[in-house]
Amino acid sequence: MRNKIFIITLFFTILLKAQLNDLAPSIPVTEDYFGVKIVDEYRNLENLQDPKVTNWMKAQSGFTTSILNSIPNKNYYLDKRLEFDKKQGYSVFDLKITSNDKYFYLKRNVGERTAKVYYRNGFNGKENLLYDPTNFISSKKTADGSKNNFVINLISPSWDGSKIAISLTQGGKELSEVIVMDVETKNIYPQAIINTNPSNIGGIKWLGDNSGFFYIYYPIVDLQSKDFRKNTQSILYRIGKDPKELNDVFSSTNNADLKISKTEYPAILTFNPEDQYYIGILVDAENYRKAFFIDKKDLLQGGKDWKLLYDKDSKAFSIRLSENDIYFLSGYNSPNYKLCKTNITTKNFKEPEVLVPEKKDEVIKQYALTKDGIYYVTAKNGVEAKLYLYQNGKDISIKLPYVSGSIDLQSKGKTFSDIWINCSGWANDEQRFKYDLSTNTFKQENLAPIIEYPEFKDIVVEELSVKSYDGIEVPLSLIYNKSIKRNGKNPVLLDCYGAFGESATPFFAKSYLLWVNQGGIVAIPHVRGGGEKGAQWHIDGQKNKKPNTWKDLIASAEYLIDKKFTSPEKIAIWGASAGGIAIGRAMTEKPELFKVAIVESGVLNTTRFDNNGIQETSMKEYGNPNDSIEFKGLLEMDSYQHIKKGKKYPATLICAGINDPRIAPWQSTKFVAKLLTNSTSKNPILLNIDYEGGHGGDIPVAQRYSNLSNIFAFAFWQLGHPDYQPKKDHKK
């Protein structure tokens, strides 16, 4: 057996040495930014049309695959998730309920590659299969007419449920084709809409008479083009018409007087079929956006008389229109937000009627209008959810069926009493309830079976608060088995994001629980840059304050070490997308604090905005490279630029999707290339490009399970978990 261990170890050593003999081609570029000379050793790797670049990426990904496939127990997570799926039988998501009580949803049965569209009349109605995406043939089909592997990423029924728009995408590209089906006949209209991304921006917004809808059109869909995502348009489409004949109703081209920038997405909002007005909003990376309104008849007759509804400095968001009344959440002088009301005539967003004032320790997260009042949800530290009803000027607290980390509301609108509450937590599977105000009772209305998981019965959740480097208290969620010992030997997975005001909201994450069941601890630090503690928490992790994000992560790791939960040799940090900043800068600032660093589709090279690096709308989050002060912030958060020669960096796995429409995979490629050249540790540094994926979503579920299985196997291997190491043969 010793010989076997030696052979396996030698195998890894030979592979890693072979990797170092195939370093990336480097053509350095030196540029002057406000008097600071910056060298970019691997600028040439941004050219994804260069065969030398693409060949190196493929070689590295092939190398990574060989390494990962050599790890014992590598498919544990994949096998367990498929086992759980089989146990449950099927899953249901993206539920839409029309005012006439028609239910539309996506459902994936065990063994199926992707979800199909179903509907039923009422909760107790008979389930009907509407559409199977395996039957979809793209309008961009190959010459032989072969079918492509598409998944459904959004469904949108018309107001009366007579029609449904279905958005399909392929390979994680997010860019979609939209088809329309007649629900009664199941007939699909022959016209397909292309060059859109409704699951991410704008959605599908139906006309009041159900004859068509609004969607956002992308003039350029080449991911490598500098004009990708720019000059988008809100299109009014009538069912049965030729989609190529674009009816542009809201855009920088159609409405030059509104001064819409080329990087803002002009989206149209609809709330009720009988509304007199349409709301137009300019979508960018910020929570607070500029909005306009127009008389519905005027727009439908070709008018362009959009009027300003509110500007960004009004700090209004989550708007709802009900006749002439406007409900919204306000961050104006209220970082934890307040629930407000104004009307289309006065448009008083800075001094509105305040229905629910700002709460001291709770952030208002969402609300729903009903006939009986306004239900709203708050969260403390992003992890303790509460439910309230605002009714007749009074604030009523509603006791939940069980303590919940997060709550999601769904209603039919202001003329109905119907209200549904989805409750979830780190260790509690999501359950759906219908609330009856008259009896103050919750009735379960789950569309998917609720399964018991006895293997998770000993898992506990602990919500803590950790002091960061500057004394600020940072919430920290811990998930672990109640039998763990504080001996400094527990493998810890620190999952961190901290950007765009997004909260790390509790959900039933089987991935976390499977990590815990193998003897690990999962830690979720709610770092600055997120929205867990309101608007100011987000601001304190933006632009030049971005260092707070990774310093909060570092403080969380140091806390776990100090309290004997773990040690540096047992910590893996993991982040995705904008979370790549937190992971990349934590590992480059304090490489000795972590054994493993994992980044998926990460922002790792913030000083490079051009060449489709990161969206220009994200300047509000990261900073403007043309501003001397904000550029300093961009440079400080640039993980690639902070890799230093001679440092011993953690074992690193960098993953990206070749079809990523948000963050170009060259950011990951450049980071790995530079890390390989500069790190003096013997830890593996791996690049894994998914050539059938994008930003992480909109892929078949088994593909996602497989990607996560690779990540967990790599982490456990490097953290020394015995099930992922060569084993001794006791018979020898």
XYZ file of C-alpha atoms in Angstrom:
732
model
C 0.000 0.000 0.000
C 2.914 2.348 0.709
C 3.999 1.853 -2.876
C 0.494 2.783 -4.012
C 0.567 5.982 -1.942
C 3.998 6.813 -3.329
C 2.794 6.250 -6.909
C -0.252 8.493 -6.437
C 1.823 11.217 -4.785
C 4.394 10.953 -7.555
C 1.590 11.178 -10.108
C 0.382 14.512 -8.654
C 3.947 15.813 -8.425
C 4.690 14.973 -12.061
C 1.451 16.595 -13.202
C 2.119 19.792 -11.238
C 5.674 20.024 -12.594
C 4.382 19.503 -16.120
C 1.974 22.389 -15.550
C 4.826 24.699 -14.523
C 6.632 23.806 -17.752
C 3.652 25.071 -19.730
C 3.188 28.594 -18.401
C 0.955 31.030 -20.240
C 2.403 33.212 -22.999
C 3.121 36.681 -21.628
C 3.184 39.951 -23.573
C 3.413 42.659 -20.879
C 1.803 46.063 -21.253
C 2.779 49.055 -19.085
C 0.326 51.928 -18.707
C 0.241 55.155 -16.742
C -2.861 55.747 -14.614
C -2.864 59.169 -12.981
C 0.890 59.085 -12.543
C 1.019 55.453 -11.434
C 2.718 53.002 -13.784
C 0.987 49.630 -13.825
C 2.405 46.556 -15.509
C -0.050 44.009 -16.887
C 2.043 40.899 -17.598
C -0.779 38.981 -19.250
C -2.778 41.583 -21.173
C -2.516 39.305 -24.217
C -4.705 36.691 -22.492
C -7.693 39.008 -22.886
C -7.768 38.162 -26.594
C -9.985 35.088 -26.698
C -9.658 34.997 -30.474
C -5.926 34.209 -30.223
C -5.319 30.454 -30.687
C -2.337 30.596 -28.326
C -4.633 31.915 -25.590
C -7.488 29.494 -26.190
C -5.130 26.530 -26.498
C -3.527 27.382 -23.141
C -6.954 27.728 -21.506
C -8.033 24.346 -22.859
C -4.757 22.732 -21.821
C -5.136 24.092 -18.283
C -8.752 22.939 -18.077
C -7.744 19.479 -19.293
C -4.985 19.401 -16.702
C -7.464 20.436 -13.987
C -9.864 17.689 -15.034
C -7.121 15.084 -14.736
C -6.217 16.327 -11.256
C -9.820 16.453 -10.030
C -10.627 13.021 -11.461
C -7.709 11.603 -9.480
C -9.138 12.693 -6.124
C -10.704 9.774 -4.226
C -14.417 10.199 -3.477
C -14.583 13.060 -6.002
C -18.206 12.360 -6.958
C -19.558 12.157 -3.409
C -21.485 15.406 -3.585
C -22.850 14.685 -7.079
C -24.025 11.207 -6.058
C -25.656 12.460 -2.842
C -27.532 15.260 -4.613
C -28.830 12.850 -7.238
C -29.812 10.501 -4.396
C -31.719 13.317 -2.674
C -33.457 14.173 -5.945
C -34.524 10.561 -6.337
C -35.836 10.538 -2.782
C -37.894 13.673 -3.346
C -39.159 12.621 -6.772
C -39.515 16.083 -8.252
C -38.954 19.777 -7.587
C -41.097 22.819 -8.431
C -40.003 26.430 -8.897
C -40.775 29.726 -10.675
C -44.444 29.568 -9.640
C -46.732 32.189 -11.225
C -50.397 32.571 -10.155
C -52.856 34.594 -12.245
C -55.772 36.534 -10.794
C -58.171 33.831 -12.059
C -56.229 31.253 -10.028
C -54.276 29.512 -12.760
C -50.981 28.084 -11.544
C -47.993 27.980 -13.902
C -44.659 26.563 -12.802
C -41.504 24.707 -13.760
C -41.171 21.135 -12.579
C -38.248 18.753 -12.881
C -38.836 15.057 -12.253
C -36.052 12.837 -10.981
C -33.761 11.762 -13.792
C -34.782 14.601 -16.079
C -32.055 16.841 -17.415
C -34.080 20.024 -17.076
C -37.489 21.340 -16.015
C -40.717 21.410 -18.029
C -43.671 23.832 -17.919
C -46.856 22.738 -16.129
C -50.114 24.367 -15.135
C -53.244 23.653 -13.132
C -56.490 25.444 -12.298
C -56.146 26.290 -8.613
C -53.912 24.639 -6.068
C -56.021 21.456 -6.071
C -56.499 21.351 -9.842
C -55.264 18.614 -12.137
C -51.666 19.045 -13.264
C -51.129 19.452 -17.007
C -47.852 19.313 -18.898
C -47.591 22.357 -21.134
C -44.140 22.328 -22.643
C -41.034 20.153 -22.789
C -37.894 22.118 -23.750
C -36.306 19.045 -25.318
C -38.752 19.622 -28.187
C -37.440 23.128 -28.804
C -35.625 23.776 -32.069
C -33.772 27.051 -32.072
C -34.534 29.658 -34.713
C -30.746 29.673 -35.007
C -30.691 25.916 -35.638
C -27.895 24.252 -37.504
C -28.189 23.410 -41.166
C -29.262 19.839 -40.404
C -32.066 21.072 -38.146
C -30.695 19.299 -35.084
C -32.091 20.144 -31.673
C -30.023 22.089 -29.177
C -29.750 21.539 -25.428
C -31.826 24.417 -24.086
C -33.153 25.025 -20.588
C -36.076 27.217 -19.552
C -34.959 30.194 -17.483
C -38.274 32.085 -17.198
C -42.000 31.668 -17.734
C -44.530 34.507 -17.907
C -48.268 33.839 -18.261
C -50.585 36.542 -19.584
C -52.922 38.248 -17.100
C -55.797 35.865 -17.912
C -53.590 32.798 -18.263
C -54.648 32.200 -21.867
C -51.083 32.484 -23.159
C -47.634 31.927 -21.737
C -44.247 33.237 -22.829
C -41.395 30.778 -22.344
C -37.772 31.912 -22.334
C -35.116 29.351 -23.279
C -31.346 29.614 -23.146
C -28.366 27.403 -23.857
C -24.945 26.796 -22.342
C -25.273 29.364 -19.562
C -25.315 32.237 -22.072
C -28.435 33.804 -20.432
C -29.329 35.379 -23.785
C -32.628 33.807 -24.681
C -35.151 32.940 -27.312
C -38.776 33.486 -26.298
C -41.691 31.494 -27.655
C -45.405 32.010 -26.960
C -47.916 29.225 -26.394
C -51.714 29.209 -26.415
C -52.489 27.434 -23.141
C -55.792 25.821 -24.116
C -54.645 24.378 -27.451
C -50.942 24.066 -26.548
C -50.250 25.587 -29.936
C -46.927 27.408 -30.198
C -46.895 30.519 -32.333
C -44.328 30.194 -35.125
C -42.597 33.484 -34.300
C -39.646 33.345 -31.891
C -38.137 36.405 -30.227
C -34.343 36.552 -30.050
C -31.667 38.874 -28.627
C -33.199 39.189 -25.182
C -32.399 38.253 -21.587
C -35.703 38.420 -19.670
C -34.583 36.225 -16.779
C -31.991 38.830 -15.819
C -33.241 42.205 -17.092
C -36.755 43.492 -17.712
C -38.728 40.262 -17.743
C -41.815 39.801 -19.916
C -44.509 42.412 -19.148
C -47.912 41.705 -20.677
C -50.324 44.237 -22.136
C -53.635 44.624 -20.324
C -55.570 42.943 -23.152
C -53.143 39.977 -23.293
C -52.373 40.668 -26.957
C -48.635 41.173 -26.482
C -45.900 42.222 -24.109
C -42.835 44.374 -23.519
C -39.321 42.974 -23.435
C -35.738 44.298 -23.631
C -33.913 43.834 -26.914
C -30.118 43.587 -27.267
C -28.925 45.029 -30.612
C -25.532 43.301 -30.170
C -25.277 39.795 -28.713
C -21.626 39.017 -29.416
C -20.090 38.509 -25.973
C -16.710 39.694 -27.248
C -18.022 42.956 -28.709
C -17.444 46.217 -26.841
C -21.040 47.121 -27.733
C -22.559 44.052 -26.074
C -25.245 45.083 -23.537
C -25.269 48.666 -24.827
C -28.098 50.713 -26.390
C -30.759 48.201 -25.351
C -34.396 48.927 -26.180
C -37.809 48.222 -24.670
C -39.830 46.616 -27.454
C -43.616 46.329 -27.693
C -44.373 42.994 -29.329
C -47.815 41.922 -30.554
C -48.474 38.175 -30.662
C -48.302 36.815 -34.204
C -46.369 39.737 -35.651
C -42.891 39.437 -37.169
C -40.413 39.900 -34.259
C -37.886 41.358 -36.684
C -40.103 44.431 -37.065
C -39.055 46.052 -33.808
C -41.508 48.480 -32.206
C -39.114 50.455 -30.002
C -41.123 52.338 -27.346
C -38.541 53.227 -24.681
C -34.828 53.662 -25.398
C -32.038 56.163 -25.952
C -32.834 56.003 -29.677
C -36.595 56.420 -29.416
C -36.513 58.913 -26.529
C -33.455 61.106 -27.024
C -34.911 63.807 -24.754
C -34.733 61.466 -21.733
C -30.931 61.285 -22.012
C -30.755 57.544 -21.392
C -27.133 56.417 -21.327
C -25.962 53.650 -23.623
C -25.273 51.337 -20.670
C -28.631 51.706 -18.871
C -31.362 49.172 -19.555
C -34.694 50.945 -20.229
C -37.309 48.551 -18.809
C -41.099 48.919 -18.642
C -42.954 47.874 -15.483
C -46.584 46.729 -15.368
C -48.565 45.979 -12.216
C -52.275 45.520 -13.022
C -54.018 45.048 -16.389
C -56.351 47.990 -15.735
C -53.623 50.507 -14.821
C -53.801 53.847 -16.604
C -50.031 54.322 -16.719
C -46.862 52.480 -17.584
C -43.688 52.994 -15.554
C -40.329 53.115 -17.316
C -37.227 52.529 -15.230
C -33.530 52.789 -16.123
C -31.897 49.669 -14.772
C -28.246 49.694 -13.741
C -26.169 48.209 -10.940
C -27.636 50.522 -8.293
C -30.686 49.930 -6.105
C -31.930 53.477 -6.626
C -32.884 54.224 -10.212
C -34.424 56.915 -12.364
C -38.046 56.329 -13.419
C -40.595 57.840 -15.806
C -44.296 57.357 -16.488
C -46.553 57.634 -19.510
C -50.274 57.341 -20.150
C -50.985 53.822 -21.368
C -53.159 54.982 -24.289
C -50.490 57.422 -25.394
C -47.784 54.755 -25.525
C -49.954 52.184 -27.308
C -50.818 54.761 -29.954
C -47.187 55.516 -30.639
C -46.713 58.446 -28.252
C -43.421 59.285 -26.572
C -44.550 61.642 -23.819
C -42.632 60.065 -20.951
C -42.520 62.276 -17.848
C -40.109 62.074 -14.921
C -41.537 60.140 -11.972
C -38.524 60.259 -9.667
C -34.770 60.645 -9.860
C -32.067 58.588 -8.186
C -31.672 61.006 -5.314
C -35.263 60.240 -4.251
C -33.945 56.815 -3.186
C -37.207 55.090 -4.079
C -37.340 51.419 -5.069
C -39.650 48.394 -5.123
C -42.426 50.523 -6.596
C -46.062 49.342 -6.941
C -48.772 51.157 -8.881
C -52.420 50.831 -7.812
C -54.744 53.124 -9.772
C -53.226 56.567 -9.040
C -51.516 55.487 -5.828
C -47.846 54.613 -5.745
C -46.402 52.425 -3.001
C -42.653 52.076 -2.577
C -39.764 51.441 -0.226
C -37.621 54.461 0.557
C -33.992 54.760 1.559
C -34.267 58.532 1.820
C -32.907 59.412 5.286
C -33.707 55.815 6.266
C -30.940 53.256 5.598
C -33.120 50.437 6.972
C -35.911 51.647 4.671
C -39.499 52.708 5.252
C -42.726 51.757 3.478
C -44.294 54.782 1.823
C -47.138 55.998 -0.353
C -47.607 58.875 -2.792
C -49.618 59.350 -5.982
C -49.075 59.974 -9.657
C -50.143 63.625 -9.325
C -47.996 64.848 -6.436
C -45.070 62.457 -7.056
C -43.741 63.325 -3.605
C -41.031 60.754 -3.050
C -38.868 62.678 -0.604
C -41.711 63.666 1.733
C -44.318 60.959 1.130
C -46.954 59.495 3.397
C -44.993 57.121 5.619
C -46.996 53.971 6.276
C -44.327 51.995 8.128
C -41.416 53.996 9.581
C -37.857 52.743 9.539
C -37.179 50.127 12.210
C -34.011 50.330 14.285
C -32.612 46.802 13.987
C -34.726 45.389 11.164
C -34.406 46.053 7.439
C -37.629 46.036 5.414
C -36.959 43.539 2.618
C -40.215 43.251 0.641
C -43.961 43.820 0.766
C -47.173 42.672 -0.955
C -50.433 44.541 -1.508
C -53.690 42.752 -0.688
C -57.334 43.607 -0.105
C -56.775 43.389 3.649
C -53.668 45.551 3.878
C -49.972 45.449 3.131
C -47.954 42.467 4.272
C -44.256 43.122 4.669
C -41.124 41.261 5.700
C -38.148 42.451 7.737
C -34.813 40.844 8.526
C -32.326 41.410 11.321
C -28.717 40.969 10.201
C -30.145 39.379 7.063
C -30.895 36.107 8.872
C -33.829 36.641 11.268
C -37.045 37.189 9.323
C -40.308 38.603 10.650
C -43.745 39.058 9.080
C -46.069 42.034 9.606
C -49.375 43.366 8.317
C -49.993 47.079 7.919
C -53.776 47.505 8.205
C -55.861 50.625 8.825
C -52.877 52.578 10.113
C -51.784 49.814 12.490
C -48.731 47.589 12.424
C -49.601 43.961 13.287
C -46.940 41.339 13.982
C -47.821 37.870 12.646
C -46.386 34.773 14.288
C -44.834 32.463 11.718
C -45.418 28.679 11.590
C -41.775 28.280 12.644
C -38.740 30.471 13.167
C -37.466 31.408 9.708
C -34.259 32.851 8.361
C -35.990 34.142 5.241
C -39.521 34.790 4.003
C -40.830 35.295 0.489
C -44.276 36.784 -0.183
C -46.654 36.177 -3.078
C -50.077 37.736 -3.621
C -52.606 38.309 -6.408
C -52.835 42.035 -5.818
C -54.799 44.710 -4.026
C -58.259 43.374 -4.910
C -57.645 39.920 -3.407
C -57.055 38.627 0.117
C -54.815 35.800 -1.061
C -51.334 35.834 0.444
C -48.716 33.072 0.422
C -45.605 32.905 2.564
C -42.565 30.797 1.743
C -40.431 30.167 4.831
C -36.912 28.781 4.841
C -33.692 28.574 6.853
C -30.164 27.219 6.755
C -31.344 23.859 8.136
C -35.070 24.026 7.255
C -36.408 23.084 3.839
C -38.598 25.735 2.237
C -42.311 25.398 2.956
C -45.172 27.276 1.348
C -48.173 28.424 3.379
C -51.383 30.242 2.593
C -52.280 32.668 5.371
C -55.896 33.217 6.448
C -56.228 36.574 8.188
C -59.745 35.903 9.490
C -58.591 32.893 11.512
C -54.922 33.897 11.865
C -53.853 30.465 10.588
C -51.346 29.091 8.091
C -52.277 26.221 5.778
C -49.559 24.283 3.985
C -49.777 24.485 0.196
C -46.539 22.895 -0.965
C -46.345 22.042 -4.658
C -43.389 19.716 -4.087
C -43.127 17.028 -1.400
C -41.433 17.967 1.863
C -38.869 15.301 2.617
C -37.363 14.413 5.958
C -33.582 14.297 6.050
C -32.641 12.303 9.162
C -28.974 12.551 8.171
C -29.181 16.290 8.975
C -30.943 15.984 12.337
C -27.830 16.800 14.408
C -26.930 19.933 12.471
C -27.240 23.210 14.343
C -27.148 26.832 13.228
C -25.524 29.576 15.265
C -25.861 33.275 14.436
C -22.938 35.280 15.805
C -21.451 38.734 15.600
C -17.723 39.233 15.007
C -15.677 42.382 15.514
C -13.872 43.427 12.357
C -10.524 45.224 12.191
C -12.183 48.605 12.872
C -14.508 47.467 15.661
C -17.607 47.117 13.463
C -19.779 44.119 14.335
C -20.132 41.729 11.374
C -22.856 39.035 11.445
C -21.553 35.503 10.998
C -23.691 32.412 10.344
C -22.233 29.075 11.444
C -23.586 25.668 10.434
C -22.085 22.593 12.077
C -22.814 19.257 13.728
C -23.599 19.564 17.406
C -20.911 16.985 18.225
C -17.948 18.940 16.816
C -15.001 19.636 19.065
C -13.266 22.983 19.271
C -9.831 21.549 18.770
C -8.729 23.668 15.814
C -8.977 20.712 13.442
C -12.373 21.207 11.757
C -12.360 21.880 7.992
C -14.163 25.184 7.439
C -15.787 26.447 4.250
C -16.174 30.243 4.332
C -18.674 31.293 1.647
C -18.516 35.040 1.010
C -20.050 37.560 -1.420
C -20.536 41.129 -0.135
C -21.534 43.301 -3.100
C -24.398 45.168 -4.791
C -26.363 45.316 -1.542
C -27.272 41.617 -1.890
C -27.841 39.726 1.352
C -26.684 36.181 2.011
C -30.217 35.061 2.855
C -30.770 31.764 4.691
C -32.007 28.937 2.500
C -32.033 25.157 2.738
C -28.618 24.602 1.170
C -28.043 20.864 0.881
C -24.516 21.664 -0.296
C -23.707 23.262 3.056
C -25.312 20.426 4.986
C -23.407 17.765 3.059
C -20.163 19.566 3.887
C -21.151 19.550 7.563
C -22.067 15.866 7.418
C -18.505 15.098 6.391
C -17.165 16.719 9.526
C -16.874 20.290 8.323
C -18.188 23.683 9.350
C -19.829 26.135 6.981
C -19.425 29.824 7.797
C -21.225 32.654 6.000
C -19.794 36.068 6.957
C -22.287 38.838 6.167
C -19.598 41.298 5.164
C -19.931 44.952 4.232
C -20.991 45.477 0.641
C -24.063 43.291 1.167
C -27.478 44.454 2.328
C -27.860 42.564 5.594
C -27.783 45.716 7.722
C -29.387 48.138 5.286
C -28.248 50.671 2.708
C -25.255 51.950 4.700
C -23.901 48.399 5.008
C -23.834 48.281 1.223
C -22.211 51.715 0.875
C -19.504 50.757 3.355
C -18.368 47.998 0.990
C -18.380 49.974 -2.266
C -15.673 51.699 -4.292
C -12.889 53.053 -2.058
C -14.523 51.406 0.967
C -14.336 47.982 -0.693
C -11.434 46.825 1.534
C -14.000 46.492 4.337
C -15.437 43.524 2.450
C -12.334 41.329 2.499
C -11.163 42.648 5.860
C -14.506 41.520 7.334
C -13.876 38.113 5.772
C -10.395 38.004 7.254
C -11.768 39.003 10.687
C -14.325 36.178 10.474
C -11.579 33.643 9.729
C -9.435 34.947 12.576
C -12.407 34.689 14.950
C -12.922 31.020 14.030
C -9.242 30.350 14.623
C -9.217 32.240 17.926
C -12.263 30.305 19.170
C -10.609 26.979 18.238
C -13.203 26.090 15.622
C -10.395 25.636 13.095
C -6.865 26.638 12.048
C -5.329 28.219 8.925
C -4.473 24.798 7.476
C -8.164 23.892 7.671
C -9.833 26.945 6.075
C -11.192 27.154 2.531
C -12.661 30.438 1.261
C -15.194 30.354 -1.580
C -16.919 33.074 -3.572
C -18.524 33.725 -6.940
C -18.986 36.655 -9.305
C -18.420 39.928 -7.369
C -17.547 37.684 -4.422
C -14.333 37.008 -6.314
C -13.069 40.358 -5.038
C -13.476 39.248 -1.418
C -11.782 35.892 -2.010
C -9.040 37.172 -4.297
C -8.047 40.054 -2.051
C -8.264 38.031 1.163
C -5.892 35.395 -0.253
C -3.478 38.001 -1.647
C -3.515 40.134 1.519
C -3.199 37.292 4.030
C -2.223 34.144 2.114
C -0.982 32.497 5.304
C -4.493 32.592 6.790
C -6.063 30.179 4.303
C -5.236 26.760 2.928
C -7.668 26.888 -0.005
C -9.205 29.618 -2.179
C -11.989 28.908 -4.688
C -13.508 31.458 -7.062
C -16.324 30.895 -9.560
C -16.864 33.354 -12.448
C -15.014 35.900 -10.367
C -14.255 39.603 -10.661
C -10.473 39.464 -10.303
C -9.090 42.275 -12.495
C -11.113 45.413 -11.690
C -8.743 47.905 -13.296
C -9.661 46.469 -16.710
C -13.145 47.742 -17.582
C -12.729 47.535 -21.344
C -12.730 44.443 -23.566
C -15.933 43.205 -21.895
C -14.244 42.876 -18.521
C -17.062 44.041 -16.262
C -20.205 45.955 -17.126
C -19.989 49.714 -17.312
C -23.159 49.892 -15.212
C -21.070 48.344 -12.424
C -18.951 51.491 -12.120
C -21.406 52.623 -9.440
C -20.456 49.560 -7.416
C -16.730 49.275 -8.043
C -15.657 52.751 -9.183
C -14.949 54.783 -12.315
C -11.520 54.113 -13.861
C -11.541 57.632 -15.306
C -11.751 59.184 -11.835
C -8.355 59.489 -10.136
C -9.756 58.827 -6.641
C -12.042 55.958 -7.616
C -9.301 54.390 -9.719
C -7.242 54.017 -6.540
C -10.132 51.991 -5.126
C -10.259 49.843 -8.264
C -6.536 49.179 -8.038
C -6.791 48.313 -4.348
C -9.529 45.720 -5.028
C -7.735 44.250 -8.081
C -6.669 40.771 -6.973
C -4.659 40.134 -10.136
C -2.542 43.223 -9.551
C -1.904 42.211 -5.921
C -0.245 38.891 -6.743
C 3.376 39.292 -5.622
C 6.410 37.257 -6.618
C 7.828 35.000 -3.920
C 4.635 34.702 -1.860
C 3.252 31.336 -0.784
C -0.374 31.350 -1.901
C -3.111 28.878 -0.936
C -4.234 25.953 -3.054
C -6.407 27.669 -5.637
C -9.235 26.560 -7.917
C -10.495 29.208 -10.322
C -13.625 28.316 -12.319
C -15.263 30.196 -15.184
C -17.753 29.632 -18.001
C -16.742 30.307 -21.579
C -20.240 31.686 -22.323
C -20.335 34.065 -19.351
C -22.156 37.242 -20.489
C -21.319 39.179 -17.317
C -17.682 38.523 -16.427
C -15.293 37.548 -19.213
C -13.406 34.289 -18.517
C -10.092 36.000 -19.296
C -10.198 37.514 -15.804
C -9.904 34.010 -14.359
C -7.318 33.022 -16.967
C -5.048 36.004 -16.259
C -5.293 35.441 -12.508
C -4.226 31.791 -12.750
C -1.434 32.583 -15.220
C 0.095 35.177 -12.909
C -0.406 33.070 -9.786
C 1.399 30.115 -11.373
C 4.380 32.313 -12.211
C 4.655 34.042 -8.837
C 3.593 31.611 -6.106
C 6.392 29.740 -4.331
C 4.153 27.310 -2.468
C 3.733 23.732 -3.641
C -0.044 24.099 -3.516
C -1.917 23.308 -6.734
C -3.242 26.240 -8.783
C -5.973 25.144 -11.164
C -8.026 26.799 -13.905
C -11.294 25.089 -14.814
C -13.182 26.532 -17.800
C -16.666 25.116 -18.351
C -17.127 25.046 -22.111
C -20.856 24.393 -21.741
C -21.503 27.014 -19.061
C -21.680 30.720 -18.380
C -22.018 32.710 -15.166
C -23.075 29.677 -13.158
C -26.825 29.506 -13.764
C -29.087 28.428 -16.622
C -27.449 25.019 -16.955
C -28.809 21.489 -16.372
C -28.978 20.651 -12.690
C -26.641 17.639 -12.944
C -24.027 19.899 -14.535
C -24.240 22.253 -11.561
C -24.055 19.323 -9.128
C -20.941 18.088 -10.927
C -19.293 21.521 -10.738
C -19.993 21.737 -7.004
C -18.747 18.187 -6.534
C -15.408 19.234 -8.054
C -15.204 22.247 -5.743
C -15.929 20.293 -2.566
C -13.591 17.462 -3.521
C -10.761 19.908 -4.192
C -11.346 21.684 -0.881
C -11.560 18.505 1.200
C -8.489 17.061 -0.539
C -6.420 20.105 0.307
C -7.813 20.412 3.850
C -6.703 16.850 4.579
C -10.070 15.097 4.839
C -9.252 11.360 5.035
C -11.955 10.345 2.535
C -10.258 12.418 -0.153
C -6.707 11.156 0.414
C -4.994 7.899 -0.613
C -5.972 5.299 1.977
C -3.804 2.723 3.664
C -4.661 -0.886 2.996
C -4.998 -2.464 6.450
C -4.536 -5.947 4.985
C -0.975 -5.092 4.025
